[in-house]
Tab-separated table of N, CA and C in Angstrom:
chain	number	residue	atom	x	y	z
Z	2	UNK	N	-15.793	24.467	-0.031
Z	2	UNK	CA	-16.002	24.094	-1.414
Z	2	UNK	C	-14.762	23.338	-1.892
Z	3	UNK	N	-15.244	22.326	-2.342
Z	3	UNK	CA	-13.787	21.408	-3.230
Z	3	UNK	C	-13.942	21.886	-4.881
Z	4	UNK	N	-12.499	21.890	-5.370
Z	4	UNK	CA	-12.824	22.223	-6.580
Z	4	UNK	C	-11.289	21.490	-7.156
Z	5	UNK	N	-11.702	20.672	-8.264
Z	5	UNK	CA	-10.500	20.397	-9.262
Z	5	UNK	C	-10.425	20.974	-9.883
Z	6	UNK	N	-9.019	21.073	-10.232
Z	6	UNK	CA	-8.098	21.930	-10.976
Z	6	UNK	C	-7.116	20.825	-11.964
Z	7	UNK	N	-7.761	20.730	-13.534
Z	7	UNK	CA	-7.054	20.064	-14.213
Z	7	UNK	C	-5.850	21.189	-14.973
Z	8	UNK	N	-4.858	20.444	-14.821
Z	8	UNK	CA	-3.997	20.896	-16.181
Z	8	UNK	C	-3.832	20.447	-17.869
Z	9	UNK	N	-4.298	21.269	-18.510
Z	9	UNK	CA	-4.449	20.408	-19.653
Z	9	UNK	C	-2.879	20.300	-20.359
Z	10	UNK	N	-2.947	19.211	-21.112
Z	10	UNK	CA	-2.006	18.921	-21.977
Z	10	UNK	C	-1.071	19.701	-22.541
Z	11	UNK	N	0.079	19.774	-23.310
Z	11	UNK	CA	0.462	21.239	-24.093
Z	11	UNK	C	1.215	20.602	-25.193
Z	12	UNK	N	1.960	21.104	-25.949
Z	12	UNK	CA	2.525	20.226	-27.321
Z	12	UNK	C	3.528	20.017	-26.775
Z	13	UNK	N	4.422	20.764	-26.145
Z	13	UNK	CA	5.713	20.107	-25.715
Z	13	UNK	C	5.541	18.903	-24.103
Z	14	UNK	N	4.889	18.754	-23.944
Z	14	UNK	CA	4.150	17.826	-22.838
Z	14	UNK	C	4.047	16.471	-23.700
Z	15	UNK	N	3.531	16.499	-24.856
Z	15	UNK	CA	3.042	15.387	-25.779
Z	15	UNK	C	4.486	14.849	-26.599
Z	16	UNK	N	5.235	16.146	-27.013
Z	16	UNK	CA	5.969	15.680	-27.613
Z	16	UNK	C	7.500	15.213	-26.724
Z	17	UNK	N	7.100	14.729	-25.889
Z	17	UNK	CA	8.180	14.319	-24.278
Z	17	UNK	C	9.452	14.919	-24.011
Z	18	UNK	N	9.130	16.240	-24.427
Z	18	UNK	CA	10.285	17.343	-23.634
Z	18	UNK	C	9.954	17.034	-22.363
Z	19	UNK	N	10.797	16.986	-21.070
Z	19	UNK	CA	10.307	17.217	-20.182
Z	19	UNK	C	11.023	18.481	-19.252
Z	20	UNK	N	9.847	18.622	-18.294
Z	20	UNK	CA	9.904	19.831	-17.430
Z	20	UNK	C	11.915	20.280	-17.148
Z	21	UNK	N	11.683	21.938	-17.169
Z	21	UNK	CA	13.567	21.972	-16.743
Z	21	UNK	C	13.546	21.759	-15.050
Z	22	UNK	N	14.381	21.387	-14.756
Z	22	UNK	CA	14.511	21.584	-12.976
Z	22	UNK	C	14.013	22.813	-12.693
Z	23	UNK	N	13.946	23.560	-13.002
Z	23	UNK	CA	13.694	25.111	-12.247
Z	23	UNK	C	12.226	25.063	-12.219
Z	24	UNK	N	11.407	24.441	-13.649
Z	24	UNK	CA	9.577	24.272	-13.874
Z	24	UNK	C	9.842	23.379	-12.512
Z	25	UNK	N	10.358	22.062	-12.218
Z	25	UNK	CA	9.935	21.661	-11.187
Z	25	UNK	C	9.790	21.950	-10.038
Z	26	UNK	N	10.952	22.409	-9.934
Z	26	UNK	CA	10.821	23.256	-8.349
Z	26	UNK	C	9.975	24.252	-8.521
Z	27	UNK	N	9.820	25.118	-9.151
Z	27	UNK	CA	8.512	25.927	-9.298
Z	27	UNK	C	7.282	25.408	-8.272
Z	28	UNK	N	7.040	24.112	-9.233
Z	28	UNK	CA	5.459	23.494	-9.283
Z	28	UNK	C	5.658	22.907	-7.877
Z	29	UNK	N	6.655	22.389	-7.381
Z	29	UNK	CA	7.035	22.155	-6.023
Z	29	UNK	C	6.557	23.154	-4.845
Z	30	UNK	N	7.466	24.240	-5.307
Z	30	UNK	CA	7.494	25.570	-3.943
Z	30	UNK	C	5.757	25.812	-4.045
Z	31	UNK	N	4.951	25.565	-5.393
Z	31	UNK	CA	3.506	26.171	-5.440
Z	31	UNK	C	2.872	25.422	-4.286
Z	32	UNK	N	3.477	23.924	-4.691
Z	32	UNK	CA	2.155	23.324	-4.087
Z	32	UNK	C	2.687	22.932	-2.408
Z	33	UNK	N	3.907	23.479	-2.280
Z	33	UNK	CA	4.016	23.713	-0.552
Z	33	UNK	C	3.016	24.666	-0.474
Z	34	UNK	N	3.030	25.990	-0.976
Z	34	UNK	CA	2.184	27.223	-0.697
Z	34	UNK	C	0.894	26.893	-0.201
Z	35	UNK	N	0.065	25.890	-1.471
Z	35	UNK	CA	-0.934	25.537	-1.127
Z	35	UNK	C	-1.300	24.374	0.162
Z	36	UNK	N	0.038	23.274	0.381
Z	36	UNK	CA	-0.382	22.622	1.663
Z	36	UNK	C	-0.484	23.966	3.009
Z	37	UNK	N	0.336	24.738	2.708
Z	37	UNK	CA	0.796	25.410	4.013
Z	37	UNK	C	-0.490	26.076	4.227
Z	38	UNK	N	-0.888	26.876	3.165
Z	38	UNK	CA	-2.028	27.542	3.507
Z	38	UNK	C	-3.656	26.558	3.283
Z	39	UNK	N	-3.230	25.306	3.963
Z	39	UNK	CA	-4.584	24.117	3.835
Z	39	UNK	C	-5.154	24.434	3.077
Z	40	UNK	N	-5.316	24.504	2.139
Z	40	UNK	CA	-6.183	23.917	0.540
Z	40	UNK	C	-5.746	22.929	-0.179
Z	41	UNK	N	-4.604	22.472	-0.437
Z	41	UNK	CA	-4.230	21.045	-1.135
Z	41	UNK	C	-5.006	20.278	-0.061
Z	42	UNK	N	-5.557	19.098	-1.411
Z	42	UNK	CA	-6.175	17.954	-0.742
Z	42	UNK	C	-5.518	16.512	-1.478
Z	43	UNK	N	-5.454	16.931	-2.890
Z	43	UNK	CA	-4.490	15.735	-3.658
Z	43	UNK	C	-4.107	16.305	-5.014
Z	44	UNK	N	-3.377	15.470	-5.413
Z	44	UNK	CA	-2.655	16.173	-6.837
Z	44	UNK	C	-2.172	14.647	-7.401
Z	45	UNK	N	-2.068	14.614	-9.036
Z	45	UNK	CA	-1.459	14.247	-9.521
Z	45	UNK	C	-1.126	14.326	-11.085
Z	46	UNK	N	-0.317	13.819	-11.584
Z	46	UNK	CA	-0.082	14.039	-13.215
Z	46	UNK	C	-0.782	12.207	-13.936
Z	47	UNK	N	-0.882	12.454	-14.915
Z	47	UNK	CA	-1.851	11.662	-15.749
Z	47	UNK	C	-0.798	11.224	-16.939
Z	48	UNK	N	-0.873	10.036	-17.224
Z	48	UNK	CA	0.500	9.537	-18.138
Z	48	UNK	C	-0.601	9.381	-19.721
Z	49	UNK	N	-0.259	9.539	-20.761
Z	49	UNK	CA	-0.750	9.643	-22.000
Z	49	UNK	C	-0.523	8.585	-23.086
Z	50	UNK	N	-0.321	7.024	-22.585
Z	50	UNK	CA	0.526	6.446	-23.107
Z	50	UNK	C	-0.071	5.274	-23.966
Z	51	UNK	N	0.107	4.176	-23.830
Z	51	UNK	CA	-0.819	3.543	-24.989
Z	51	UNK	C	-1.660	2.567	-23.555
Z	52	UNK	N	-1.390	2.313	-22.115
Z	52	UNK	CA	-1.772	1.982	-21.117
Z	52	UNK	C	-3.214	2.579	-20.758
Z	53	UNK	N	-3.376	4.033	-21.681
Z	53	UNK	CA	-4.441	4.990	-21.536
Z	53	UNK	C	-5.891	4.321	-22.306
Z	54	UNK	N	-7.171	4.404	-21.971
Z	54	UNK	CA	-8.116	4.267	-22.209
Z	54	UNK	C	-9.471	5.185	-22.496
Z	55	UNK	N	-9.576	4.866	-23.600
Z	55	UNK	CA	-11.316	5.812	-23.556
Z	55	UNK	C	-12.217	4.927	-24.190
Z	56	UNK	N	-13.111	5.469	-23.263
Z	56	UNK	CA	-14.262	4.372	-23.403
Z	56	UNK	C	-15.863	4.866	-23.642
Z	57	UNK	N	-16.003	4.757	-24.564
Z	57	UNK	CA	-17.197	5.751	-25.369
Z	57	UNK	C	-19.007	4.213	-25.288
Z	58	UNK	N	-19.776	4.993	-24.676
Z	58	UNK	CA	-20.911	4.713	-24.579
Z	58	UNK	C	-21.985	5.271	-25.579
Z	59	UNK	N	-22.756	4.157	-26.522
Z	59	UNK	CA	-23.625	4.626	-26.730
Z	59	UNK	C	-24.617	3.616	-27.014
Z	60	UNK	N	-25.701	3.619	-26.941
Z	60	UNK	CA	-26.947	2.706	-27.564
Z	60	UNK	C	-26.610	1.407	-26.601
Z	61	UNK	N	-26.438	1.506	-25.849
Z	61	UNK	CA	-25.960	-0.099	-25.045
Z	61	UNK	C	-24.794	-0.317	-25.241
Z	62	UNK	N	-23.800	0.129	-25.668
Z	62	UNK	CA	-22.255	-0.199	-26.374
Z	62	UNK	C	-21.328	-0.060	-25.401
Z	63	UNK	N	-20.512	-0.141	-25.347
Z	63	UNK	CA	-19.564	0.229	-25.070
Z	63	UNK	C	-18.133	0.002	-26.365
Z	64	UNK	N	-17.428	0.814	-26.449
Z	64	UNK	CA	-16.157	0.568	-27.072
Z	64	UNK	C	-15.043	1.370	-26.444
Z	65	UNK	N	-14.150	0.607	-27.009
Z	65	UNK	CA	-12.850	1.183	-25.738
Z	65	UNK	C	-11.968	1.554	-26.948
Z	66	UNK	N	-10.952	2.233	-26.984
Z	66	UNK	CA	-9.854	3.214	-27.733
Z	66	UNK	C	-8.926	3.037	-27.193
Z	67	UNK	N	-7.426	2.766	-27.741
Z	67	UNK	CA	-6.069	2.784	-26.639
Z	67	UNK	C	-5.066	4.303	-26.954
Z	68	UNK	N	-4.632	4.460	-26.406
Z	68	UNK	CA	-3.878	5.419	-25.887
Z	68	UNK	C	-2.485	5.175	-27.078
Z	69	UNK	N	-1.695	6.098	-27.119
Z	69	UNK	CA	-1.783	7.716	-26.590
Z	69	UNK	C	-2.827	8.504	-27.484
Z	70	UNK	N	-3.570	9.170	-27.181
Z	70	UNK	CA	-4.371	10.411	-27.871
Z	70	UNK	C	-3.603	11.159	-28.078
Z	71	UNK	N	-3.994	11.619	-29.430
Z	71	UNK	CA	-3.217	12.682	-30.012
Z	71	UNK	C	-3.915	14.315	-30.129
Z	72	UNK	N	-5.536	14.263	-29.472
Z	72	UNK	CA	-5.778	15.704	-29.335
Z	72	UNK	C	-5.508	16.679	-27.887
Z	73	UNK	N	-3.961	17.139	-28.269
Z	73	UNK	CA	-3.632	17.107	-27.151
Z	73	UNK	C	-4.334	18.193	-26.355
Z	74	UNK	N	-5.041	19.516	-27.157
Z	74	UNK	CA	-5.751	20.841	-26.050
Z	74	UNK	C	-6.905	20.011	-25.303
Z	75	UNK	N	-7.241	18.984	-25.831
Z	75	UNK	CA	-8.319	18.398	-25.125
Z	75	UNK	C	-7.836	16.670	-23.868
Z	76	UNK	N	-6.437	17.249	-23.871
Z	76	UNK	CA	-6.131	16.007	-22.435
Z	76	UNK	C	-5.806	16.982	-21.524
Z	77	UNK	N	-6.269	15.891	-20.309
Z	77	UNK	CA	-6.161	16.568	-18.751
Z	77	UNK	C	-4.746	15.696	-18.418
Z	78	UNK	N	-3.508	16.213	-18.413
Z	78	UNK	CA	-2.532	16.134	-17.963
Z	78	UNK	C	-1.919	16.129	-16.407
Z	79	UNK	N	-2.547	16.636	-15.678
Z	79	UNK	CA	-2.683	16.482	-14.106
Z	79	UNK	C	-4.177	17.028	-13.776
Z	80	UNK	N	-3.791	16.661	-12.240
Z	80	UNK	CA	-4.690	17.201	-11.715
Z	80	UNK	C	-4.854	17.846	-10.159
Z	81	UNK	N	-5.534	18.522	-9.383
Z	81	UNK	CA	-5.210	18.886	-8.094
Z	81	UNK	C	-6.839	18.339	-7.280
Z	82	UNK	N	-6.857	18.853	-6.335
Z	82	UNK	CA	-8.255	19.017	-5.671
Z	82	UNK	C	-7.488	20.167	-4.541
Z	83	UNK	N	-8.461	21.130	-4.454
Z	83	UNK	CA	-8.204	22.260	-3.328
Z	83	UNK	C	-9.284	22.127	-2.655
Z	84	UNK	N	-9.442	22.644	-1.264
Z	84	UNK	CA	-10.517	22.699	-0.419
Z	84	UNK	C	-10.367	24.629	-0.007
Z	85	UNK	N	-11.757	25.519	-1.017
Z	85	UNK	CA	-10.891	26.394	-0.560
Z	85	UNK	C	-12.480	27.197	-0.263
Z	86	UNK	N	-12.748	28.088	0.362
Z	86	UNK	CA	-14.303	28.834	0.559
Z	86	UNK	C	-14.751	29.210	-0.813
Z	87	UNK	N	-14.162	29.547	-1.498
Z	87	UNK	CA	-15.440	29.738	-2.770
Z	87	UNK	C	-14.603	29.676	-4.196
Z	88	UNK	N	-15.411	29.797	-5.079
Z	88	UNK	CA	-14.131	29.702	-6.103
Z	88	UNK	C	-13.553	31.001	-6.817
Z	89	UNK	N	-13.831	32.146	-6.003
Z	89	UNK	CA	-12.757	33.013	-6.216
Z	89	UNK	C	-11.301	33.128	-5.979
Z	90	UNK	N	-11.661	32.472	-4.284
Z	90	UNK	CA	-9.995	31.927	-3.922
Z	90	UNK	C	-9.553	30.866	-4.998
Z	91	UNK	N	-10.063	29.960	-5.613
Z	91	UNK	CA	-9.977	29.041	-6.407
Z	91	UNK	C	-8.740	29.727	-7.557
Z	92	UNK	N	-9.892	30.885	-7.740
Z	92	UNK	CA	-9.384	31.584	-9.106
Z	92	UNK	C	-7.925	32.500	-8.613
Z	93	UNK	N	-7.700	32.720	-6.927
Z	93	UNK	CA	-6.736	33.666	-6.755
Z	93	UNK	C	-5.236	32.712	-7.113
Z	94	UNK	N	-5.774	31.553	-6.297
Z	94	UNK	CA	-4.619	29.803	-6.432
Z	94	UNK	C	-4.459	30.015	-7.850
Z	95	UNK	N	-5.154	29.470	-8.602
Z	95	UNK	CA	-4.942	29.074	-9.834
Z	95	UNK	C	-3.778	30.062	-10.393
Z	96	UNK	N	-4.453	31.522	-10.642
Z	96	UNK	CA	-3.618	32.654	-11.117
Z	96	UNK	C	-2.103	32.819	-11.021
Z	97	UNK	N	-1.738	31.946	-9.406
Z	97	UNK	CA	-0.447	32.010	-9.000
Z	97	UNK	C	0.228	31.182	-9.285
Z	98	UNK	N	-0.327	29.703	-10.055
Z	98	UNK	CA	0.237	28.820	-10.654
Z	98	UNK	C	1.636	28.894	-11.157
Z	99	UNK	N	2.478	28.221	-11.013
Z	99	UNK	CA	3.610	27.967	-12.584
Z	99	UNK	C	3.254	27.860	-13.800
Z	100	UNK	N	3.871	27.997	-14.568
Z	100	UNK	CA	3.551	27.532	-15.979
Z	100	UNK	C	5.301	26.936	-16.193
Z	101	UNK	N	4.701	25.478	-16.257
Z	101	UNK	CA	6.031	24.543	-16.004
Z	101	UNK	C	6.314	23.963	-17.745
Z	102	UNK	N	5.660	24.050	-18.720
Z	102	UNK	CA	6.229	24.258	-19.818
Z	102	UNK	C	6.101	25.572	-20.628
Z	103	UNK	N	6.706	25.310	-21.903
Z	103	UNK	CA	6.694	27.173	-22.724
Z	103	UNK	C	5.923	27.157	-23.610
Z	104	UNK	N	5.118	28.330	-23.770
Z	104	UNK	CA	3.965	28.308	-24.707
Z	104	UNK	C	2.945	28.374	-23.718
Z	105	UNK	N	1.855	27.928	-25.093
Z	105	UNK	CA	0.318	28.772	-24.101
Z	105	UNK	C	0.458	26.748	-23.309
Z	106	UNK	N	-0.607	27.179	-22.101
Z	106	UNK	CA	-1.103	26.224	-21.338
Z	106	UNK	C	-2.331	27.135	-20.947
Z	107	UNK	N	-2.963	25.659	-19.959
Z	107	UNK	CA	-4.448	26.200	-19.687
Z	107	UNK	C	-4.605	25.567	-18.374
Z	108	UNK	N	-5.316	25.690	-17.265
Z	108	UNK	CA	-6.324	25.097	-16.549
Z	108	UNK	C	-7.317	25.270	-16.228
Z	109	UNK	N	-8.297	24.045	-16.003
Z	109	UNK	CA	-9.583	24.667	-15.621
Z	109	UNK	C	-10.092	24.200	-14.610
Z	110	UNK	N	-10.655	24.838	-13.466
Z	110	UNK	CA	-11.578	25.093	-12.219
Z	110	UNK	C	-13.030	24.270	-12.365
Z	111	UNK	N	-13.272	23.068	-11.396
Z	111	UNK	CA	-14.434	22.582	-11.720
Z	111	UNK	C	-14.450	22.180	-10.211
Z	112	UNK	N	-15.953	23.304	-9.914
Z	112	UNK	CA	-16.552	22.505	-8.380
Z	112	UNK	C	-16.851	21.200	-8.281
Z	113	UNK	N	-16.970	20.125	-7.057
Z	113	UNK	CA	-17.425	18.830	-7.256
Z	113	UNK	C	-18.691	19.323	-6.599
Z	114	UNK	N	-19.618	18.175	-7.193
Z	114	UNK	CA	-20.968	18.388	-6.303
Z	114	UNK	C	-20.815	17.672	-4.805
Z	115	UNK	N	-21.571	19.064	-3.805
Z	115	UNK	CA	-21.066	18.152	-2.763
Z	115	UNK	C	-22.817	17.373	-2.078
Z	116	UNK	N	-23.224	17.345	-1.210
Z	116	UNK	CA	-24.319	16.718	-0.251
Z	116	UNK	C	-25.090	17.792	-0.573
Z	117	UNK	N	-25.209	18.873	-0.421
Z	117	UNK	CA	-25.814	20.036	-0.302
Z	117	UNK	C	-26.669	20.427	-1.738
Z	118	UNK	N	-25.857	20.082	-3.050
Z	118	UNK	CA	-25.952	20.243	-4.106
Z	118	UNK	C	-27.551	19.124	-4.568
Z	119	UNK	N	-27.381	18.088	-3.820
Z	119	UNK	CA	-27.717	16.921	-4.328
Z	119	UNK	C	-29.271	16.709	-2.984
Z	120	UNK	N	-29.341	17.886	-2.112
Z	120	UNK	CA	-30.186	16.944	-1.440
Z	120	UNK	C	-31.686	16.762	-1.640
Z	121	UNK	N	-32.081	17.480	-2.677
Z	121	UNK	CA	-33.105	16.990	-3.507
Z	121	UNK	C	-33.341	15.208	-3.211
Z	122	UNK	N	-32.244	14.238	-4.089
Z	122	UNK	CA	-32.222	13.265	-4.060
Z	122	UNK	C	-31.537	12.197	-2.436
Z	123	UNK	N	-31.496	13.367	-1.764
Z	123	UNK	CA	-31.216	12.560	-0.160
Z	123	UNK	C	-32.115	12.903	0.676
Z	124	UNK	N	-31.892	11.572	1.229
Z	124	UNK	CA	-33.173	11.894	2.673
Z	124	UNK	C	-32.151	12.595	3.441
Z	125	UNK	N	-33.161	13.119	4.568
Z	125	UNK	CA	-32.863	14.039	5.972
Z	125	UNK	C	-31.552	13.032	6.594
Z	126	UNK	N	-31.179	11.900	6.770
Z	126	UNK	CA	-30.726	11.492	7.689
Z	126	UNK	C	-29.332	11.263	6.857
Z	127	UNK	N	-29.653	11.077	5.236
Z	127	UNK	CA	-28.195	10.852	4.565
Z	127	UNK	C	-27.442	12.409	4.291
Z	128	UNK	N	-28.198	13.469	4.492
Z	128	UNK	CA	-27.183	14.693	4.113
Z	128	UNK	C	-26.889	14.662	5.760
Z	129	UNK	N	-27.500	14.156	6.917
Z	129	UNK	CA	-26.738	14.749	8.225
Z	129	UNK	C	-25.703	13.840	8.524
Z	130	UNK	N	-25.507	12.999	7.576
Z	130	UNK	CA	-24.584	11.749	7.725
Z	130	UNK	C	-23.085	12.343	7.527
Z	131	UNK	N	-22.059	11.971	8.449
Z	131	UNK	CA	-20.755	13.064	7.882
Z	131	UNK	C	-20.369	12.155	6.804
Z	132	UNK	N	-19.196	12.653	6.298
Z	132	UNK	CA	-19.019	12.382	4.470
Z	132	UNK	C	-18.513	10.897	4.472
Z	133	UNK	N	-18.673	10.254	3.663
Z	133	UNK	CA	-17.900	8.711	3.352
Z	133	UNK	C	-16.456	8.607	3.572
Z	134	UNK	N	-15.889	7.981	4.333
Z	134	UNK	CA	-14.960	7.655	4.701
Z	134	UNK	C	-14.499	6.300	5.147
Z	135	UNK	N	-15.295	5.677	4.765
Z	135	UNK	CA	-14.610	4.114	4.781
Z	135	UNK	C	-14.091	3.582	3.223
Z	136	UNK	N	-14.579	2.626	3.525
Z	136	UNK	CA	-13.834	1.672	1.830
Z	136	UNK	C	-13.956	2.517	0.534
Z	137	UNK	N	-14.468	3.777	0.647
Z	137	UNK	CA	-14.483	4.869	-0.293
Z	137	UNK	C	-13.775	5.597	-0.537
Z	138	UNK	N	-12.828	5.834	0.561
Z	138	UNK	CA	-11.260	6.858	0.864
Z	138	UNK	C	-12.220	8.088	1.075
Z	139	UNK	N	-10.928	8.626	2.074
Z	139	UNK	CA	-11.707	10.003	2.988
Z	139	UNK	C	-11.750	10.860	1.875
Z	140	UNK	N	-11.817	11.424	0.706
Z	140	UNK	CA	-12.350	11.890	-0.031
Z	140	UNK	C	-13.863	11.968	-0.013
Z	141	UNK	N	-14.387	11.255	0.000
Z	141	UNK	CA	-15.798	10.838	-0.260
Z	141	UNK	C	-16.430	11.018	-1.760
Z	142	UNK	N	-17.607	10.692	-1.977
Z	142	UNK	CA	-18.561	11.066	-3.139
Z	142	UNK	C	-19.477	11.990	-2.485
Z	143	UNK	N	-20.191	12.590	-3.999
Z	143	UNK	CA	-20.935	13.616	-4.079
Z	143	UNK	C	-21.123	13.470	-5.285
């Protein structure tokens, strides 16, 4: 099972305190833990800046918004992907997290859909197909 793991935003995140050396190495030694014990698959942090975009659909529309957003409980500030058997382990990872600024923070656990989820809409020969790995990056879709 793959599952992202966003970190959401926090006020001192927004308001550009940044992390002390010790939060970093923290979030460091974690995510050795997690290569070592193979579940990291990728990670990264998400910049909030005016470079940022949202882009809202409706009725045929499109309109776009520039950055920085200011609701900050509702930005995803990083992010991970774990590869781990179910999402209890999900939930054991998560638990052991850092908390690399002060005050409340949050993350949240979201399975991706994988082949299996979806094969309603696949034929027999595309779920026995192994996962996308060309011009798609070995990640694949689902």
């Amino acid at each position: 099972m793959r599952v992202m793991v966003f970190a959401k935003s926090t006020e001192s995140m927004q308001d550009g305190t940044p992390p002390t050396p010790e939060a970093f190495a923290a979030m460091d030694r974690f995510t050795e833990e997690l290569v070592q014990a193979g579940i990291f698959v990728a990670a990264a942090g998400l910049k909030n800046g005016p470079q940022a975009k949202r882009l809202t659909f409706e009725g045929g529309h499109c309109s776009v918004a520039d950055g920085p957003f200011a609701e900050t409980r509702e930005l995803v500030a990083g992010f991970s992907i774990w590869q781990v058997k179910d999402i209890e382990e999900a939930l054991a990872w998560a638990r052991r997290s850092p908390q690399p600024f002060p005050g409340r923070s949050e993350l949240e656990i979201r399975p991706f859909y994988e082949a299996e989820d979806l094969a309603e809409f696949l034929s027999p020969e595309e779920l026995a197909a192994p996962p996308h790995a060309g011009s798609r990056g070995k990640l694949g879709v689902a």
